[in-house]
Tab-separated table of C-alpha atoms and ligand atoms in Angstrom:
chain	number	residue	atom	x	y	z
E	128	UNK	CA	-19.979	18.007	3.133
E	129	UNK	CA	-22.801	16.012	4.909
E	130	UNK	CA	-23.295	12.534	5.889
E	131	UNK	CA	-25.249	10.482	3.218
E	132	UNK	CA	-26.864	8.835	6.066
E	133	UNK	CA	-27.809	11.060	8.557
E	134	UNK	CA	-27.215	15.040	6.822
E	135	UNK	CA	-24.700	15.210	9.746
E	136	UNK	CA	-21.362	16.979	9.101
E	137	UNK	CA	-19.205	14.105	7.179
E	138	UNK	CA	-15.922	13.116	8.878
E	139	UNK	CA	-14.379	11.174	5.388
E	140	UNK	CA	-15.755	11.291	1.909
E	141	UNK	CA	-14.908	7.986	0.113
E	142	UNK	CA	-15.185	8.957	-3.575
E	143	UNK	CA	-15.708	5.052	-4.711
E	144	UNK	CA	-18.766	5.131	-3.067
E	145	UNK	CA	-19.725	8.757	-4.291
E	146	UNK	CA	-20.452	8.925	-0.147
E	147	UNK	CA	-19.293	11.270	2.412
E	148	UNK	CA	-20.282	9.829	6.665
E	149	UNK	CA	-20.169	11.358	9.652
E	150	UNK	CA	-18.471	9.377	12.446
E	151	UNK	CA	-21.132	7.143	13.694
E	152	UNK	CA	-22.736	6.160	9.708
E	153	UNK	CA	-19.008	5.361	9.072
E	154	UNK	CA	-18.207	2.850	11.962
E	155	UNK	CA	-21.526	1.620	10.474
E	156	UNK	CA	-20.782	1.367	6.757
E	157	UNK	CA	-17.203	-0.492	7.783
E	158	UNK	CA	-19.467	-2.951	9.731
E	159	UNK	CA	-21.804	-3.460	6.760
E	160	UNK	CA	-19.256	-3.829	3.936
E	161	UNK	CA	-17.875	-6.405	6.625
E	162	UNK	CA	-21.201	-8.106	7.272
E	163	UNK	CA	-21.686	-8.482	3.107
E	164	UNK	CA	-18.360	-9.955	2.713
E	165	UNK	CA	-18.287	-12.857	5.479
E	166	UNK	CA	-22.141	-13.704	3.872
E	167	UNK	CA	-20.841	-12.994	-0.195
E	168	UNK	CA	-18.796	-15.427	0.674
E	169	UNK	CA	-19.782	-17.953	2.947
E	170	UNK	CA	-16.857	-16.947	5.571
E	171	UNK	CA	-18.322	-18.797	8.451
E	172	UNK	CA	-21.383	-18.595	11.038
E	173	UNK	CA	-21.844	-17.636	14.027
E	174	UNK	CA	-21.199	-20.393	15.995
E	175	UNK	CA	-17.405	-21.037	14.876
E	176	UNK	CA	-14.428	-20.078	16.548
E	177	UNK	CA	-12.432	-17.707	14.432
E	178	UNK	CA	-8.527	-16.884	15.087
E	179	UNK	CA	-7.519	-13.599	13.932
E	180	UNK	CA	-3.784	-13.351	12.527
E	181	UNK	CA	-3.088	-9.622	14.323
E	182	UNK	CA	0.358	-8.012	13.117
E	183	UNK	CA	-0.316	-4.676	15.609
E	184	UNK	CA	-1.061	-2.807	12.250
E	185	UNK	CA	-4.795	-1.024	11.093
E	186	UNK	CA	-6.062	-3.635	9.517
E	187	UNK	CA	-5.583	-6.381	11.890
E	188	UNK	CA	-6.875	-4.784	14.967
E	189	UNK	CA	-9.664	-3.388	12.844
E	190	UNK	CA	-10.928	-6.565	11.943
E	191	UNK	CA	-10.224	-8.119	15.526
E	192	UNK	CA	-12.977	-5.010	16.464
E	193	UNK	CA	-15.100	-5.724	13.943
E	194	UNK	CA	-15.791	-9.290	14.415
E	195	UNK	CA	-16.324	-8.733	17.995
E	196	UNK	CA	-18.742	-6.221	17.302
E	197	UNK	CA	-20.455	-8.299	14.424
E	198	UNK	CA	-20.805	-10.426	17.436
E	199	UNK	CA	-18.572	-13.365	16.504
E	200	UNK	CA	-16.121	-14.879	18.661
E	201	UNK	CA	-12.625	-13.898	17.544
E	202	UNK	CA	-9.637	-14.719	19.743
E	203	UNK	CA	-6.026	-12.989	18.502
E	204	UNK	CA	-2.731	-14.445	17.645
E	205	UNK	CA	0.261	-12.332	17.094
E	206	UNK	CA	3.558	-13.448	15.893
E	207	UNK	CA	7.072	-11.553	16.998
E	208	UNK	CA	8.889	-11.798	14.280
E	209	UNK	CA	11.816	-10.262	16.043
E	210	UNK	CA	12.423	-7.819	13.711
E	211	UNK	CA	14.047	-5.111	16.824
E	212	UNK	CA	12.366	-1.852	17.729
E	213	UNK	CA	9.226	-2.834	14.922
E	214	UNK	CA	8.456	-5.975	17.082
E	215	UNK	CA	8.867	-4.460	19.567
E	216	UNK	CA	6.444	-1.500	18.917
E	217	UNK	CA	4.372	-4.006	17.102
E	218	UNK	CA	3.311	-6.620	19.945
E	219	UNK	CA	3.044	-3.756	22.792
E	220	UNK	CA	0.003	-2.058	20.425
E	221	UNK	CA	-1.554	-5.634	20.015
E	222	UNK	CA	-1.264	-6.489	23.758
E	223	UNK	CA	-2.608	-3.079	25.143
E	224	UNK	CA	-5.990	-3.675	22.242
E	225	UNK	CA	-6.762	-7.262	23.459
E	226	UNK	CA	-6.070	-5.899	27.364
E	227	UNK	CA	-8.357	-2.456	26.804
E	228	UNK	CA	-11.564	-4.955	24.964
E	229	UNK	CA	-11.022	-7.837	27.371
E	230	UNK	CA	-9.788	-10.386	24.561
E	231	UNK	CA	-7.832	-13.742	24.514
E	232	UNK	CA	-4.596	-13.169	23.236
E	233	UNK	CA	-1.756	-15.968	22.076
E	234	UNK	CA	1.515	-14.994	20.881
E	235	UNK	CA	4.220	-17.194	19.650
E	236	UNK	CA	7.732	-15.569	19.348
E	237	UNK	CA	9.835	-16.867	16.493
E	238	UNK	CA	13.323	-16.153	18.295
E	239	UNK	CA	11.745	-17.942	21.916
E	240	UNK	CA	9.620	-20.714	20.453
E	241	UNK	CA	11.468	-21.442	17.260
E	242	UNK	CA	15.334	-20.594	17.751
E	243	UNK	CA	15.151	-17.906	14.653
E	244	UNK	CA	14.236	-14.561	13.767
E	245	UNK	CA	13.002	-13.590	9.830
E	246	UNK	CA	16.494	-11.439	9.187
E	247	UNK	CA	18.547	-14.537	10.055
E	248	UNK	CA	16.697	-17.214	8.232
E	249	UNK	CA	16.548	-14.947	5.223
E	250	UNK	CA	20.354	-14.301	5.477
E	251	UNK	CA	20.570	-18.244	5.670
E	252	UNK	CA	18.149	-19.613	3.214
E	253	UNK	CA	19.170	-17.092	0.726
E	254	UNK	CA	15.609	-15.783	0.482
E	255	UNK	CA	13.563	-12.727	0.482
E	256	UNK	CA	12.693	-11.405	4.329
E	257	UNK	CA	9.414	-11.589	3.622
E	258	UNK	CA	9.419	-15.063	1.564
E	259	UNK	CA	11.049	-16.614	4.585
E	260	UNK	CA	8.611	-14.592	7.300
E	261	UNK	CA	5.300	-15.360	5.185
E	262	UNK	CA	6.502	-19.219	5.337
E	263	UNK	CA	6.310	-19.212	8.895
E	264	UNK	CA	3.637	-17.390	10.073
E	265	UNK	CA	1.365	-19.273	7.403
E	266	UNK	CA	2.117	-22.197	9.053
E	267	UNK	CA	2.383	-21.303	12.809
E	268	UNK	CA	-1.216	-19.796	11.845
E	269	UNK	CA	-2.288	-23.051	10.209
E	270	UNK	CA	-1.160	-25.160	13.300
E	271	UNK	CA	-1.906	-22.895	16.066
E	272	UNK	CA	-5.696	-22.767	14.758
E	273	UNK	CA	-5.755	-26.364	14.235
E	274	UNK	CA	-4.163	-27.034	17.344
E	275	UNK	CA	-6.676	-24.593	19.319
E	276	UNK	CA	-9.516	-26.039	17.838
E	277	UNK	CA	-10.781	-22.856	15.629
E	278	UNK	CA	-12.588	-23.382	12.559
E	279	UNK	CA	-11.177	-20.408	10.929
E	280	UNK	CA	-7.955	-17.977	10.726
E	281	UNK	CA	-9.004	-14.635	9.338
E	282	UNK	CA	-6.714	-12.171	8.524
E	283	UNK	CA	-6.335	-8.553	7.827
E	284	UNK	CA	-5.494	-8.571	3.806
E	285	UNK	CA	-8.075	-5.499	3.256
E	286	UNK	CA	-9.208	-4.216	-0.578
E	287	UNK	CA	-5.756	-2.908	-1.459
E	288	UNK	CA	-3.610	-5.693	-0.232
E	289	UNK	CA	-5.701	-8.140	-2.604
E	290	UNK	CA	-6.054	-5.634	-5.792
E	291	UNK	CA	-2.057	-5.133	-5.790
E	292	UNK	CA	-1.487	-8.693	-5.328
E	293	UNK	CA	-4.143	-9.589	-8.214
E	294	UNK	CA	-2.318	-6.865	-10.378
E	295	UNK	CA	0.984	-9.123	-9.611
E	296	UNK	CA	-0.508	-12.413	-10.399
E	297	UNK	CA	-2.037	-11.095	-13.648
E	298	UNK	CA	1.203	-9.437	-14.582
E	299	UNK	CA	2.541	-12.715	-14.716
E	300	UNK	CA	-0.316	-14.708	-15.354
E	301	UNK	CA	0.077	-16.991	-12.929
E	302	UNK	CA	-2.453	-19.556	-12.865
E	303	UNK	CA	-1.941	-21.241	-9.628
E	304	UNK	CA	-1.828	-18.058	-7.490
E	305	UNK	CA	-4.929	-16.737	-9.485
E	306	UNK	CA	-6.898	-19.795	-8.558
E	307	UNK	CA	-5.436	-19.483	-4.603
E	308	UNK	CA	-6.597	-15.667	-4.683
E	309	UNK	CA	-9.799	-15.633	-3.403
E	310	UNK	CA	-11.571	-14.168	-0.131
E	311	UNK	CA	-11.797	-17.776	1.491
E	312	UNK	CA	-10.041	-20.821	1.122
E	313	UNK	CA	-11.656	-24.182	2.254
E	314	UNK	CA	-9.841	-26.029	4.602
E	315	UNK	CA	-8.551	-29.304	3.331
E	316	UNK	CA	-7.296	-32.043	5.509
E	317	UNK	CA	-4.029	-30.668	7.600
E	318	UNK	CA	-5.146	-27.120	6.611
E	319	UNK	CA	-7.565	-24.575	8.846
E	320	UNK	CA	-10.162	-22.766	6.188
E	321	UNK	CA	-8.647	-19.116	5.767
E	322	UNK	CA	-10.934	-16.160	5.085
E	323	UNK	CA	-10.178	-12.081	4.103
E	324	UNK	CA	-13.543	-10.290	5.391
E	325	UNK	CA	-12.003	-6.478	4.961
E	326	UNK	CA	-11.476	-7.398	0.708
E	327	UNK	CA	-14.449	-4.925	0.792
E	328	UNK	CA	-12.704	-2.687	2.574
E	329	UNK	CA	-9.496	0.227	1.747
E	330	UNK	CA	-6.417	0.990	3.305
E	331	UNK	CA	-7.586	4.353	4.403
E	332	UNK	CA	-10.670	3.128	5.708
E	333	UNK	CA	-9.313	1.044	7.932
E	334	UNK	CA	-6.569	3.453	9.170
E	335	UNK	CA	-9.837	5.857	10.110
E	336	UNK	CA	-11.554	3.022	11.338
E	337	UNK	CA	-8.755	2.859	14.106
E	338	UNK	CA	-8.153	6.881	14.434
E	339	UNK	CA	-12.144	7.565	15.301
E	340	UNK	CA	-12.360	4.437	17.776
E	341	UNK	CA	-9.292	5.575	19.362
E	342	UNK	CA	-7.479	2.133	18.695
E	343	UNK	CA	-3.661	2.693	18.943
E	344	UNK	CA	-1.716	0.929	16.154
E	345	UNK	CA	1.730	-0.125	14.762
E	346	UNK	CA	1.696	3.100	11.936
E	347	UNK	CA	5.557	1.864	10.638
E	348	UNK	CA	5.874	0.223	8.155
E	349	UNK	CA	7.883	-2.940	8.630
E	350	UNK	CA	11.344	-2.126	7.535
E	351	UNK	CA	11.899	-5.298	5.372
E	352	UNK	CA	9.142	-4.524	3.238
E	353	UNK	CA	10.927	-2.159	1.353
E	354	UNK	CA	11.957	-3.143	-1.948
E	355	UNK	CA	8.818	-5.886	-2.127
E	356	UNK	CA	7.062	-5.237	-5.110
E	357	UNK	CA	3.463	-5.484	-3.690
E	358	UNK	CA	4.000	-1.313	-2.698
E	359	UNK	CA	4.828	-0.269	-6.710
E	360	UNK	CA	1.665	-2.474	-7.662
E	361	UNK	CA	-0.738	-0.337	-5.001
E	362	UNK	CA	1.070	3.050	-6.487
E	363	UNK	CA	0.399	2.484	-10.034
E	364	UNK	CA	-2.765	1.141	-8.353
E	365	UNK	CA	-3.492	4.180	-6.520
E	366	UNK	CA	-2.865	6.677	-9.597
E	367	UNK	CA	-5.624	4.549	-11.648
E	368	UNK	CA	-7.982	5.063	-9.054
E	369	UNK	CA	-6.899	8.833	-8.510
E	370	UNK	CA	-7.902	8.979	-12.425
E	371	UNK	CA	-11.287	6.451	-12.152
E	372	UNK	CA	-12.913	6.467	-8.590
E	373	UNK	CA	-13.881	2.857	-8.447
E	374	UNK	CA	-11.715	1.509	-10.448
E	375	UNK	CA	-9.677	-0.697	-7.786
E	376	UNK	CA	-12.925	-2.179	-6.058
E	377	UNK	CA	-14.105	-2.784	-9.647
E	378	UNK	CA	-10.870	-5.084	-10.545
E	379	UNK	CA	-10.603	-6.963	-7.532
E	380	UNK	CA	-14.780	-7.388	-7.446
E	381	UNK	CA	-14.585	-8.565	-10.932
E	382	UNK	CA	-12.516	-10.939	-10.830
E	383	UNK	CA	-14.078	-12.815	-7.757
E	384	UNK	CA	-16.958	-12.965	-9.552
E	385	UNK	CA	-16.440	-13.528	-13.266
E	386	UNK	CA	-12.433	-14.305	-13.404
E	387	UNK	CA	-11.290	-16.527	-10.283
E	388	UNK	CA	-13.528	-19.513	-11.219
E	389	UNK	CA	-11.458	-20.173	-14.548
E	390	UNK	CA	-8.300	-20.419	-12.416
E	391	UNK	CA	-10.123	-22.715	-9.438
E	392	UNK	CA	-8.662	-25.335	-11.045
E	393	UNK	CA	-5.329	-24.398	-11.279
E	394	UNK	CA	-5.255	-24.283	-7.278
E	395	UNK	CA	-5.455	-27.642	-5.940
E	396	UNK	CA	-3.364	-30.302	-8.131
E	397	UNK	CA	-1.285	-31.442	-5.218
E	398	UNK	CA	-3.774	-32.074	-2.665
E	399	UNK	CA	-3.513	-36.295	-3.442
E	400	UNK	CA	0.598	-35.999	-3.139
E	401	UNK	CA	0.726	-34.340	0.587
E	402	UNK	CA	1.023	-36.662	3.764
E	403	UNK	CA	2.250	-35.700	7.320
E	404	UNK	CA	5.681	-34.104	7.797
E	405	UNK	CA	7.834	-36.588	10.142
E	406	UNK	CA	8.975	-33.266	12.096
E	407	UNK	CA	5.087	-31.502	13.389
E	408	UNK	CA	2.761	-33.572	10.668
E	409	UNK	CA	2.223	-30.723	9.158
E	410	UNK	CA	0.874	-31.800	4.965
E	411	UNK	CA	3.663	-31.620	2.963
E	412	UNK	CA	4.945	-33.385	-0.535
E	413	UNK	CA	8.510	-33.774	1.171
E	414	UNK	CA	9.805	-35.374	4.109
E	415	UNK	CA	9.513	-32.190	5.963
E	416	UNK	CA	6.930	-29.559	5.271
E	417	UNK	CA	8.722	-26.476	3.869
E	418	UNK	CA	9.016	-24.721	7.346
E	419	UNK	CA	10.062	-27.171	9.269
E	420	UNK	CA	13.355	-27.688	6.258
E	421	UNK	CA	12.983	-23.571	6.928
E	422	UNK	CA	14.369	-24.082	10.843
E	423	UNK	CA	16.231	-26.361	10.300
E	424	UNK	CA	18.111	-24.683	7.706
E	425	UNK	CA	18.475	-21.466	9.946
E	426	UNK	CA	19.091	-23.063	13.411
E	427	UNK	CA	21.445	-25.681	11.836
E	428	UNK	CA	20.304	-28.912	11.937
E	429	UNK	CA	20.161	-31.198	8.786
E	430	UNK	CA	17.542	-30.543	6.447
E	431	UNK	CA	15.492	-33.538	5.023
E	432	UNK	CA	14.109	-33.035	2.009
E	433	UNK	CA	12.102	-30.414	0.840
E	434	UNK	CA	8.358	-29.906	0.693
E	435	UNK	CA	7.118	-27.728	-1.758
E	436	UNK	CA	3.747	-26.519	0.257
E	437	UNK	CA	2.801	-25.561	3.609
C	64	LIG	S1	6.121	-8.563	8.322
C	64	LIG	FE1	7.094	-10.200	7.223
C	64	LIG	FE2	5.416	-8.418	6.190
C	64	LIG	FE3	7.755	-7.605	7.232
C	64	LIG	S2	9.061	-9.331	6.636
C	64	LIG	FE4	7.691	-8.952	4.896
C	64	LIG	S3	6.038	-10.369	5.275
C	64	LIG	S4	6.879	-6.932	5.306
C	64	LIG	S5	3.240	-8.543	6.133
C	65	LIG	ZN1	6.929	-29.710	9.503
């Protein structure tokens, strides 16, 4: 097997491409399919400040590298989710990457900084550990980046997050999340713009991305995913593309560019209803935004009423 670049020995084959790279061409094609998505889609330039949302996993410290080495500046914020020995694990990976490439690093603990962690609040609000986590670190995201004066939060969602997630949303055609699903999301007044640059980019790509640079990452899975639905959607996913080579990039590809603008729409209806939560001012259609009726629903103080967006 030789490198379609170079007629090196290959290190990977990636059958969607009908490619095989040695080491060097495929640090290279992971920058490039990088490089086409932040211009395909008009991430952002070179002279904004992006904040990267890094979990500790492959995808997040990936893209942290990348951007850096795209050239862009990219500080990190990581969220402890205290979720025991996985946070742990989680923010000792991210701290040792930003230490070892010289990077600015926040972090924002949910038990410290907000009085909760995600099993409790999903125990108390009766919801799903990862409706309740994906609440709050949407908005602490949101805020921190508008807070910190970034133009930008980009996070790790790479080619398979987005494809099982568009396989969900189609299941149940459902208009609103179709016309949210797309690689970057404008900001709108109280709201930072949000942008995916791995969508070009699979799951095993970006673990090899890490192994051949040496990065050190978070390789458990988080134990409350289990059960979420998103992992049977990237099986049956998986299997169709074990059958059809291509077919996943295809699906996802296709509907950015002939499917998602019938559903654009659908996204935005309640943009003229939001003003400022009276708890952090955050845009909400409530008198607190939905995180903020989140805490204090979980750390016992009276709940106003609810927002339905954040
Ligand atoms: S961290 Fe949070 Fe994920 Fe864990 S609780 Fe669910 S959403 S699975 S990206
Ligand atoms: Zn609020």
């Amino acid at each position: 097997m030789k490198c379609r670049r170079c007629r090196q020995p290959a290190v990977i084959d990636l059958r969607r491409h009908n490619a095989a790279f040695c080491s060097d061409c495929f640090l290279h094609h992971c920058r490039e399919q990088v490089r086409r998505a932040i211009s395909e889609f008009s991430m952002f330039g070179p002279e904004d400040r992006i904040l990267v949302a890094v979990s500790g996993g492959k995808d997040s410290l990936a893209l942290w590298h990348l951007l850096r080495e795209l050239g862009y500046s990219a500080d990190g914020l990581y969220i402890g989710l205290g979720i025991g020995g996985y946070s742990e694990e989680s923010e000792i990976r991210t701290r040792a990457f930003a230490d070892d490439h010289g990077l600015t690093l926040r972090v924002i603990s949910l038990p410290e900084d907000h009085g909760y962690d995600v099993e409790t609040a999903a125990q108390r609000t009766r919801r799903a550990p990862c409706g309740a986590c994906g609440l709050s670190k949407r908005h602490l995201f949101n805020r921190a980046a508008l807070d910190g004066g970034y133009d930008v939060v980009a996070t790790g969602h790479n080619l398979d997050d987005e494809a099982a997630v568009l396989l969900g949303n189609v299941l149940h055609w459902e208009p609103g999340y179709l016309g949210r699903q797309y690689p970057v999301l404008p900001a709108t007044e109280g709201f930072a713009r949000k942008v995916k640059p791995l969508v070009r980019l699979g799951e095993r790509e970006m673990a090899a991305y890490c192994v051949l640079l040496g990065i050190e990452y978070q390789v458990e899975e988080c134990p409350m995913a289990e059960g979420n639905r998103h992992l049977g959607y990237k099986e049956v996913l998986n299997d169709l593309e074990a059958r059809s080579p291509g077919s996943k990039a295809a699906f996802l590809a296709s509907f950015f560019s002939r499917g998602h603008e019938f559903f654009r729409d659908a996204a935005g209806g309640e943009q003229e209803a939001l003003h400022g939560c009276v708890e952090c001012g955050s845009p909400t259609t409530g008198e607190v935004c939905a995180f903020c009726a989140l805490r204090a629903r979980v750390v016992g103080d009276t709940p106003v009423t609810i927002g339905r967006k954040d």
